[in-house]
PDB file of C-alpha atoms in Angstrom:
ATOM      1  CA  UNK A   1      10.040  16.292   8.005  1.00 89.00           C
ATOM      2  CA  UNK A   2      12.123  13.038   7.123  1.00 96.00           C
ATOM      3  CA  UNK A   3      15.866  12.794   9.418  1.00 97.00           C
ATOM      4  CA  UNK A   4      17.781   9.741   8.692  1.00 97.00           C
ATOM      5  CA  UNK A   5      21.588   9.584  10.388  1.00 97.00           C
ATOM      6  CA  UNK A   6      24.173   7.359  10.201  1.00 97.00           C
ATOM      7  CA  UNK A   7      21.940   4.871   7.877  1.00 97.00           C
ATOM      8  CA  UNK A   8      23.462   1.635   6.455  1.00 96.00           C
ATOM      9  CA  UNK A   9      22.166  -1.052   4.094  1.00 95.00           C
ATOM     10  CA  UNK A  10      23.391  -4.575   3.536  1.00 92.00           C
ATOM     11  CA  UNK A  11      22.883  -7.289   1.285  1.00 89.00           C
ATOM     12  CA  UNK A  12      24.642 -10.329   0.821  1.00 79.00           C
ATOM     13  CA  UNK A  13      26.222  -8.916   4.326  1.00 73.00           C
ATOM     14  CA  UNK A  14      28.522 -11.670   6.071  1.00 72.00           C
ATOM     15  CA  UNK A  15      29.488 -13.333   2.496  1.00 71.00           C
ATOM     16  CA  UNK A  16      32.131 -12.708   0.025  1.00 70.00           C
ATOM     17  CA  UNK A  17      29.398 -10.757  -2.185  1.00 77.00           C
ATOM     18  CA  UNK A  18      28.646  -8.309   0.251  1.00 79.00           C
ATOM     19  CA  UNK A  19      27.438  -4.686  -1.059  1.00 86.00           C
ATOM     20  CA  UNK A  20      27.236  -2.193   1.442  1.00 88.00           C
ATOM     21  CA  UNK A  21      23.991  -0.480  -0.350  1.00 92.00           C
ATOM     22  CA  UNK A  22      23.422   2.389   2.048  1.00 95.00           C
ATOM     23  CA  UNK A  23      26.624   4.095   3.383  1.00 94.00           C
ATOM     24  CA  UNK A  24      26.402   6.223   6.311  1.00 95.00           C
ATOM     25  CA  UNK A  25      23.702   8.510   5.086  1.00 96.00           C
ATOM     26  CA  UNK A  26      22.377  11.100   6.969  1.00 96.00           C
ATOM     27  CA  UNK A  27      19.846  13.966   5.318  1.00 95.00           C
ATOM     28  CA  UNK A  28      16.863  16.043   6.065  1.00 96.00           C
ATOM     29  CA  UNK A  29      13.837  16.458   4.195  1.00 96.00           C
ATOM     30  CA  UNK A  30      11.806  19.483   4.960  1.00 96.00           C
ATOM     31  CA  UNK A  31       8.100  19.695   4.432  1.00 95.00           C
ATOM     32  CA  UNK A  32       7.021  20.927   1.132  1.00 95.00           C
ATOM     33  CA  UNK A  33      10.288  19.537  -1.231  1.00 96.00           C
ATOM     34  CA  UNK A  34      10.379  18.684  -4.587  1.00 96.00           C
ATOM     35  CA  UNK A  35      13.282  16.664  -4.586  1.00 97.00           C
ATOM     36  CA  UNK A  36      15.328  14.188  -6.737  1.00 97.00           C
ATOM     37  CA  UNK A  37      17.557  10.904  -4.994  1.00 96.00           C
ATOM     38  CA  UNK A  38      19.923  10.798  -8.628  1.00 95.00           C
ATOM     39  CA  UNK A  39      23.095   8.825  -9.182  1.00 91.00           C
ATOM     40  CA  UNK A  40      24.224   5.933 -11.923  1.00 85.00           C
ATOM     41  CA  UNK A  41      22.273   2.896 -12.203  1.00 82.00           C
ATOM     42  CA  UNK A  42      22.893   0.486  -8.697  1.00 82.00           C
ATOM     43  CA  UNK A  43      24.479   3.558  -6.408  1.00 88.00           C
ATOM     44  CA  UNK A  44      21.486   3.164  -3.865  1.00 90.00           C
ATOM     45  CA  UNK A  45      18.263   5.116  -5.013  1.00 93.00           C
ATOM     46  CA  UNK A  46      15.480   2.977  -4.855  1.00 92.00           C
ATOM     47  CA  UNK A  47      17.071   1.144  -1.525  1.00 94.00           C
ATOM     48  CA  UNK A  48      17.368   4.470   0.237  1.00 96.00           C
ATOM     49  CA  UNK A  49      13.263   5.711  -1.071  1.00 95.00           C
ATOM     50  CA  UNK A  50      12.534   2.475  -0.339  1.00 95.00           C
ATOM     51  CA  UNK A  51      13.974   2.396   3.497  1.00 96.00           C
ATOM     52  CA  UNK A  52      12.352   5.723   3.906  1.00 97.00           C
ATOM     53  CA  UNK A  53       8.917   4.298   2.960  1.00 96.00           C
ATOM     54  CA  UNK A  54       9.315   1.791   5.225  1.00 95.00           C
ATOM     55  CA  UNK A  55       9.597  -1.168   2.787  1.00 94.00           C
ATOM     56  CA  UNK A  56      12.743  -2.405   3.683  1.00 93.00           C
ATOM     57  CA  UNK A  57      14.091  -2.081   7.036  1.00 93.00           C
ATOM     58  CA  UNK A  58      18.323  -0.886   7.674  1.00 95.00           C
ATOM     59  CA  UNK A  59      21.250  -2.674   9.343  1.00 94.00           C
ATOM     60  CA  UNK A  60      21.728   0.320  11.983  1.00 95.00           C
ATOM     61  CA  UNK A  61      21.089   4.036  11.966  1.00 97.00           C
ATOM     62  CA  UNK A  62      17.509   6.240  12.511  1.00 97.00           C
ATOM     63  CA  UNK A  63      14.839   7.467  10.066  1.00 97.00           C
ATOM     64  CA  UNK A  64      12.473   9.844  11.353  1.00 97.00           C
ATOM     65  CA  UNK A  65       9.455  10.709   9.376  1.00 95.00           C
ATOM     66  CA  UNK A  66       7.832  13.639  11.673  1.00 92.00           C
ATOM     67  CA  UNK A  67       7.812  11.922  15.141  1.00 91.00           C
ATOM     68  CA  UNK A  68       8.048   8.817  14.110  1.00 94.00           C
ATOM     69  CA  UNK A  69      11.420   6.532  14.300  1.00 96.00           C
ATOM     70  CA  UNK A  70      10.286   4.012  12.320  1.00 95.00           C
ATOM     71  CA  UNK A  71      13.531   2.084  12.549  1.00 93.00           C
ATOM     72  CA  UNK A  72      11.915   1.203  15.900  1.00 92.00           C
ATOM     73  CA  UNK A  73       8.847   0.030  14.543  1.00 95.00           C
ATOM     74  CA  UNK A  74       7.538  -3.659  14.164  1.00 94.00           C
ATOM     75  CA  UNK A  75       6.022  -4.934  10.634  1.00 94.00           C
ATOM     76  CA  UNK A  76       2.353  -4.335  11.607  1.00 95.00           C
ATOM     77  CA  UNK A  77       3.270  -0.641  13.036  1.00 96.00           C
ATOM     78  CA  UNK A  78       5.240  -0.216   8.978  1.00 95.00           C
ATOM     79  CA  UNK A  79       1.967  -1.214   7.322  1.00 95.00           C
ATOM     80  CA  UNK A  80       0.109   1.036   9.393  1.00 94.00           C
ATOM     81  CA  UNK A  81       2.770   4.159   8.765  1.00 95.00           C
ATOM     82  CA  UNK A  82       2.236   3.131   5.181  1.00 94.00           C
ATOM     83  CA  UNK A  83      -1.241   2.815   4.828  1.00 93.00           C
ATOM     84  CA  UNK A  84      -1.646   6.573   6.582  1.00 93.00           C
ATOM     85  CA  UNK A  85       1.257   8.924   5.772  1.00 94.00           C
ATOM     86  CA  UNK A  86       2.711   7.997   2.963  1.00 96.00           C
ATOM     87  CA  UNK A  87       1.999   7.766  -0.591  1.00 95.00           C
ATOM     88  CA  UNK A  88       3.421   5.281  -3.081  1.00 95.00           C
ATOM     89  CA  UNK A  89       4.264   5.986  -7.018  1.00 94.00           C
ATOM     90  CA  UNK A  90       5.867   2.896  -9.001  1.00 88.00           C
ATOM     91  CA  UNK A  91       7.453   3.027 -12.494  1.00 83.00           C
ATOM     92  CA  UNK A  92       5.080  -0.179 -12.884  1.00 85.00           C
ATOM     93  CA  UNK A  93       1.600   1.836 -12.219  1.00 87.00           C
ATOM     94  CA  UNK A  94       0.558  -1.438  -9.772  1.00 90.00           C
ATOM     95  CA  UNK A  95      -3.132  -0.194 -10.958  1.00 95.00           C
ATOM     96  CA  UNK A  96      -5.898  -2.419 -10.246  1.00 96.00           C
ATOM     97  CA  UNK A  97      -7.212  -3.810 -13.161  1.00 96.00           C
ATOM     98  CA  UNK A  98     -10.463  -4.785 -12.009  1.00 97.00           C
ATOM     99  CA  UNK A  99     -11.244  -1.433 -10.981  1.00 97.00           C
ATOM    100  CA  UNK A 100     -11.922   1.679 -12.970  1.00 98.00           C
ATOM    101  CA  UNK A 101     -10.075   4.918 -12.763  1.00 98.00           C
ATOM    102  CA  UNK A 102     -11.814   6.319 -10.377  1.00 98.00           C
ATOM    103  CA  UNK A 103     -12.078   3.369  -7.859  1.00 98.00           C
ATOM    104  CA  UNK A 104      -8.439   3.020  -8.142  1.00 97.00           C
ATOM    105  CA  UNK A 105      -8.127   6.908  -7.103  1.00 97.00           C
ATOM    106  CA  UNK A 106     -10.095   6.017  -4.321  1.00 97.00           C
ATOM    107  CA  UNK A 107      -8.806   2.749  -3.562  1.00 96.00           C
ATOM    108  CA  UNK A 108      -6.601   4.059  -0.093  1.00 95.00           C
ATOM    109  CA  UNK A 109      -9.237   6.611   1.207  1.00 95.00           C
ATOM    110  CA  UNK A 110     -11.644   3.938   1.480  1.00 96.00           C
ATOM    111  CA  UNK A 111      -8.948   1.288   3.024  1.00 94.00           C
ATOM    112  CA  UNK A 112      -8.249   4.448   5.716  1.00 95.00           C
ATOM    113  CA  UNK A 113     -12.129   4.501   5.844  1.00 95.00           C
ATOM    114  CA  UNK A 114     -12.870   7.370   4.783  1.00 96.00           C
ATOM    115  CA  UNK A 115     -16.765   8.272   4.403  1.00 96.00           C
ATOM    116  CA  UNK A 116     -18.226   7.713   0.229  1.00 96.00           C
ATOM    117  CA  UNK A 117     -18.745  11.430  -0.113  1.00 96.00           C
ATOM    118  CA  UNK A 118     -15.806  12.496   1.111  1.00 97.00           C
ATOM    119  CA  UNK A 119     -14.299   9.762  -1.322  1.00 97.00           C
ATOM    120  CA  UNK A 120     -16.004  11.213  -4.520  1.00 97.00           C
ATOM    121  CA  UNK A 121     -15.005  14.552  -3.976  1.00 97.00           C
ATOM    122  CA  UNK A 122     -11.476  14.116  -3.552  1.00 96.00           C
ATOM    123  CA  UNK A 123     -11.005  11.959  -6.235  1.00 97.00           C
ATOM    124  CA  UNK A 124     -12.654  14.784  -8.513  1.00 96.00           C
ATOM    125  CA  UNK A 125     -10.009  17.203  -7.018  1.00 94.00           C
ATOM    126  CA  UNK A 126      -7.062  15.363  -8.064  1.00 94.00           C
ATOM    127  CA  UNK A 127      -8.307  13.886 -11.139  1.00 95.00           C
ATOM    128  CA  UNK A 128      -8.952  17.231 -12.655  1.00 94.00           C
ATOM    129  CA  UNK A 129      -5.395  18.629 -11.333  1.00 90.00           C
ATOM    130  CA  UNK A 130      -3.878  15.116 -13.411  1.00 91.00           C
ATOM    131  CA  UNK A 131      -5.850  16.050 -16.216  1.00 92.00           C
ATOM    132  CA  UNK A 132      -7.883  12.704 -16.286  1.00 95.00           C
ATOM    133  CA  UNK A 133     -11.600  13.690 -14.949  1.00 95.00           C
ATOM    134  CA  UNK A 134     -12.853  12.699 -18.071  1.00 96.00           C
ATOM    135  CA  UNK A 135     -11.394   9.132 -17.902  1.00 97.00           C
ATOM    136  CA  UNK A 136     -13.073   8.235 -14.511  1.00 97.00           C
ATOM    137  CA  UNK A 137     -15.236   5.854 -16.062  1.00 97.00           C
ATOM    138  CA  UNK A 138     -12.684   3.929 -18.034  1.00 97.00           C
ATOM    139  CA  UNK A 139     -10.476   0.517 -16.945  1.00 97.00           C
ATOM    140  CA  UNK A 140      -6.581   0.687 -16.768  1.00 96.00           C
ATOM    141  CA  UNK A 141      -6.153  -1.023 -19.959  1.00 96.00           C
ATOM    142  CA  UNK A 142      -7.833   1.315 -22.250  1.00 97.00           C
ATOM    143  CA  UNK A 143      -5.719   4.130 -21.054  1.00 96.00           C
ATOM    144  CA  UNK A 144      -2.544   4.878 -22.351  1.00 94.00           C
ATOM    145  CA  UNK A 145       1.190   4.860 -19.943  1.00 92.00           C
ATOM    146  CA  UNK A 146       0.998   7.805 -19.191  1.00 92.00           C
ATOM    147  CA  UNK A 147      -2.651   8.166 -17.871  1.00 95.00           C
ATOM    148  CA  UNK A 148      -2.094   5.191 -16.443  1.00 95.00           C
ATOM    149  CA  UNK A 149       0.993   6.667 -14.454  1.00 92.00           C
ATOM    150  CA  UNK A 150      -1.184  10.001 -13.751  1.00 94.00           C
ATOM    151  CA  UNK A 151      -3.780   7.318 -11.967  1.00 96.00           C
ATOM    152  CA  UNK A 152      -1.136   6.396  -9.564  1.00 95.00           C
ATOM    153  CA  UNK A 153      -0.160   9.574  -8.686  1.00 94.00           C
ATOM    154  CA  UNK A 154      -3.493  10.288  -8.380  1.00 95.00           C
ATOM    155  CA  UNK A 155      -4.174   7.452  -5.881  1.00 95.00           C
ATOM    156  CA  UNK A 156      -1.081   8.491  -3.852  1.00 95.00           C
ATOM    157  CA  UNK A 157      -2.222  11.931  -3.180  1.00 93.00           C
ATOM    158  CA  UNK A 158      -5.200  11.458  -2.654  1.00 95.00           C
ATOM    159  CA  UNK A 159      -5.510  10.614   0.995  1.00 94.00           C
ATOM    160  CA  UNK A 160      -3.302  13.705   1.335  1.00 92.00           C
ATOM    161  CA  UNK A 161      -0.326  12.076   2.966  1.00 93.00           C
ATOM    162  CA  UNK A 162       2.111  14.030   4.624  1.00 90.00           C
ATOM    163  CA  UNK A 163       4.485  12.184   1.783  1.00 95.00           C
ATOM    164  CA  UNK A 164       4.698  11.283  -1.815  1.00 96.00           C
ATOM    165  CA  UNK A 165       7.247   8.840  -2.618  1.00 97.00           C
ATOM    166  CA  UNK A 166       8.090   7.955  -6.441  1.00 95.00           C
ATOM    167  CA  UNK A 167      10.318   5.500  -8.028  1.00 94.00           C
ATOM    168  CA  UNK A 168      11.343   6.441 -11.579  1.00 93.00           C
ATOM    169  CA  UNK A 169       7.925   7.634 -12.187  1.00 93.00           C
ATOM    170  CA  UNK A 170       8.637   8.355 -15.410  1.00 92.00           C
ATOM    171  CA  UNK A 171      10.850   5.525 -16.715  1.00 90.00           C
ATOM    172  CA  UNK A 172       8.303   4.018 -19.080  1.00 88.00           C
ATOM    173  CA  UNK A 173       7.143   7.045 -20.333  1.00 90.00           C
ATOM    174  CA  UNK A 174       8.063   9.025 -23.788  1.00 90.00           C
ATOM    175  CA  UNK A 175       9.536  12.402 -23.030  1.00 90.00           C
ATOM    176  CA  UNK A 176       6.200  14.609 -23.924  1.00 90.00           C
ATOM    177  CA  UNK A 177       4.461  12.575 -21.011  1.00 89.00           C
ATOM    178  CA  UNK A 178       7.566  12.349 -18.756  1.00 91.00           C
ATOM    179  CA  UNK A 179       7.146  16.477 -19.147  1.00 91.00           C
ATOM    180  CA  UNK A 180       3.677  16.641 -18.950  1.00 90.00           C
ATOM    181  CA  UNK A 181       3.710  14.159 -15.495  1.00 91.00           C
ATOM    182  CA  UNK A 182       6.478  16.254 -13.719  1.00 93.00           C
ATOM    183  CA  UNK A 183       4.887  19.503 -14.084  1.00 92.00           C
ATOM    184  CA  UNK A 184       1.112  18.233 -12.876  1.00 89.00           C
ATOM    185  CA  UNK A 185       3.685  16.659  -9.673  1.00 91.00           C
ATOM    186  CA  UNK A 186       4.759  20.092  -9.397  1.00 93.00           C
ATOM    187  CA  UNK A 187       1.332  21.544  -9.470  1.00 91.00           C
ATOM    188  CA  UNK A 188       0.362  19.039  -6.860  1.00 89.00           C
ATOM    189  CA  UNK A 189       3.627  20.075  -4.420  1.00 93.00           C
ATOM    190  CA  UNK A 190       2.905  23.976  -5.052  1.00 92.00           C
ATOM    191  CA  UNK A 191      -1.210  23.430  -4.616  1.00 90.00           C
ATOM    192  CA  UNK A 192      -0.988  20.928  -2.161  1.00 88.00           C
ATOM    193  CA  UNK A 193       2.131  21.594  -0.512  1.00 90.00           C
ATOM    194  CA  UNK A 194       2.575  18.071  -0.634  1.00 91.00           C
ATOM    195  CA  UNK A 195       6.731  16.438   0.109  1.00 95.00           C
ATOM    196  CA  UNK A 196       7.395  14.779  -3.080  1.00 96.00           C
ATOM    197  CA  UNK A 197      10.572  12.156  -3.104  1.00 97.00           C
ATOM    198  CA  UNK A 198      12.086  10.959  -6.640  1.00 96.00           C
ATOM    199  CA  UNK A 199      14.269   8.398  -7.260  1.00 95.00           C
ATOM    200  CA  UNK A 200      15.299   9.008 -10.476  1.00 94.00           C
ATOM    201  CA  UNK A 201      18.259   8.791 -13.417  1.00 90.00           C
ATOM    202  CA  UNK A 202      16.148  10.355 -15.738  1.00 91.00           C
ATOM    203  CA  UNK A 203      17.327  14.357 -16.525  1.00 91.00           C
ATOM    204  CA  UNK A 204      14.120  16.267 -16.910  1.00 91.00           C
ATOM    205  CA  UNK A 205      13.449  14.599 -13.470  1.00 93.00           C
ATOM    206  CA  UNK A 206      16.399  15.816 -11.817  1.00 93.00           C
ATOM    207  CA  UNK A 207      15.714  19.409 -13.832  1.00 93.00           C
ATOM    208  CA  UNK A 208      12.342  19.873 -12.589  1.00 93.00           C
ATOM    209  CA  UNK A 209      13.305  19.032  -8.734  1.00 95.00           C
ATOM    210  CA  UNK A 210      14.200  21.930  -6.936  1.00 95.00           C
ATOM    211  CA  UNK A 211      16.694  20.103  -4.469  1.00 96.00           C
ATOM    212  CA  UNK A 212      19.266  17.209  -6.077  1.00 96.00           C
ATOM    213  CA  UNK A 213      20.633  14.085  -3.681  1.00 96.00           C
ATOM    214  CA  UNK A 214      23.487  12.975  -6.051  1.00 96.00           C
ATOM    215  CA  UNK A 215      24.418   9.009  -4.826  1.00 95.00           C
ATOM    216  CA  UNK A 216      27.715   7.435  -5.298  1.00 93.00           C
ATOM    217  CA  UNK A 217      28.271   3.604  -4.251  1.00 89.00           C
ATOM    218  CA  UNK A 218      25.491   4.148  -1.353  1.00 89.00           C
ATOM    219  CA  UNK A 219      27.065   7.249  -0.210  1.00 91.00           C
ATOM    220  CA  UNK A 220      25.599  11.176  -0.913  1.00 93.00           C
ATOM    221  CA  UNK A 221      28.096  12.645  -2.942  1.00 88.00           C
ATOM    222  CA  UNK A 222      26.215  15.969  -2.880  1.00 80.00           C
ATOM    223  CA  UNK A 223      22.981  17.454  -1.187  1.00 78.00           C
TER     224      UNK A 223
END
């Protein structure tokens, strides 16, 4: 479960451009969501995933990912949280391109040390749920976006962290693989029972979540 009260966000704070980013938010998320962060373009999405991933810390306020306040924790303790319970999707892929599909699948399991058989297996698991077992062989750049994208998710699930946190996964994608990529997340959440986070604008996004966090200037305007 993620709990984050009374969070606010700064930038610019202290100057005559100050934005308050994050305004007093406080939400739950239970295990096992499917849920969208929505809102206009600059109302706070990817600062508030991106505080609840622990990649940028908050002016005051709590976030609690299971037992964890990691409001409280230092840098090295962040990587750490990182590295082991949560998984990362960008709308940039951030694929290796000197590895192939399937080392890039594999590429956190074997950073958490996880033993080479154990490796292989999973990244068979998830690679046929994504549809891409028969691209395990090839590099990044012979694949097209949205096998590419597919990868990533790939690589964040496959450790099996307790969450899944994606940032307009789908904002470089046509519509007939923005469709196609929501409903393999959704397989993954319903399989896997996986927590899966959006921060997204885009509609069949917000359609396919079962739970909407509508933002407004930093603020939830609706849970």
């Amino acid at each position: 479960m993620v709990r984050l009260e009374h969070v606010h966000k700064y930038f610019n704070r202290d100057t005559q451009r100050e934005v308050h980013a994050l305004d007093d938010i406080s939400l739950v998320i239970e295990d096992g969501e499917f849920t969208v962060i929505t809102g206009t373009s600059g109302c706070g999405k990817t600062t508030l995933l991106n505080a609840i991933g622990a990649l940028d810390s908050v002016d005051s306020g709590r976030i609690t990912i299971g037992e964890t306040e990691i409001t409280q924790l230092d840098e090295r303790e962040r990587a750490a949280l990182r590295l082991q319970d949560i998984g990362f999707v960008f709308q940039a892929y951030n694929l290796i391109p000197v590895l192939n599909v399937a080392e890039n699948i594999g590429f956190i399991m074997r950073l958490q040390g996880y033993h080479h058989e154990a490796i292989e297996k999973r990244i068979r698991e998830v690679a046929a749920i994504l549809e891409i077992d028969h691209r395990l062989s090839a590099m990044p750049n012979e694949l097209s976006g949205g096998q590419q994208q597919r990868v990533a998710v790939a690589r964040a699930v496959a450790a099996k962290p307790g969450l899944v946190l994606a940032d307009e996964p789908t904002a470089n994608l046509d519509s007939k693989n923005s469709q196609r990529l929501m409903q393999m997340m959704k397989n993954l959440n319903e399989i896997e029972k996986t927590t899966i986070l959006f921060a997204s604008h885009d509609d069949y996004v917000v359609e396919m979540s079962r739970r909407q966090i509508i933002l407004s200037d930093g603020h939830v305007e609706k849970m």
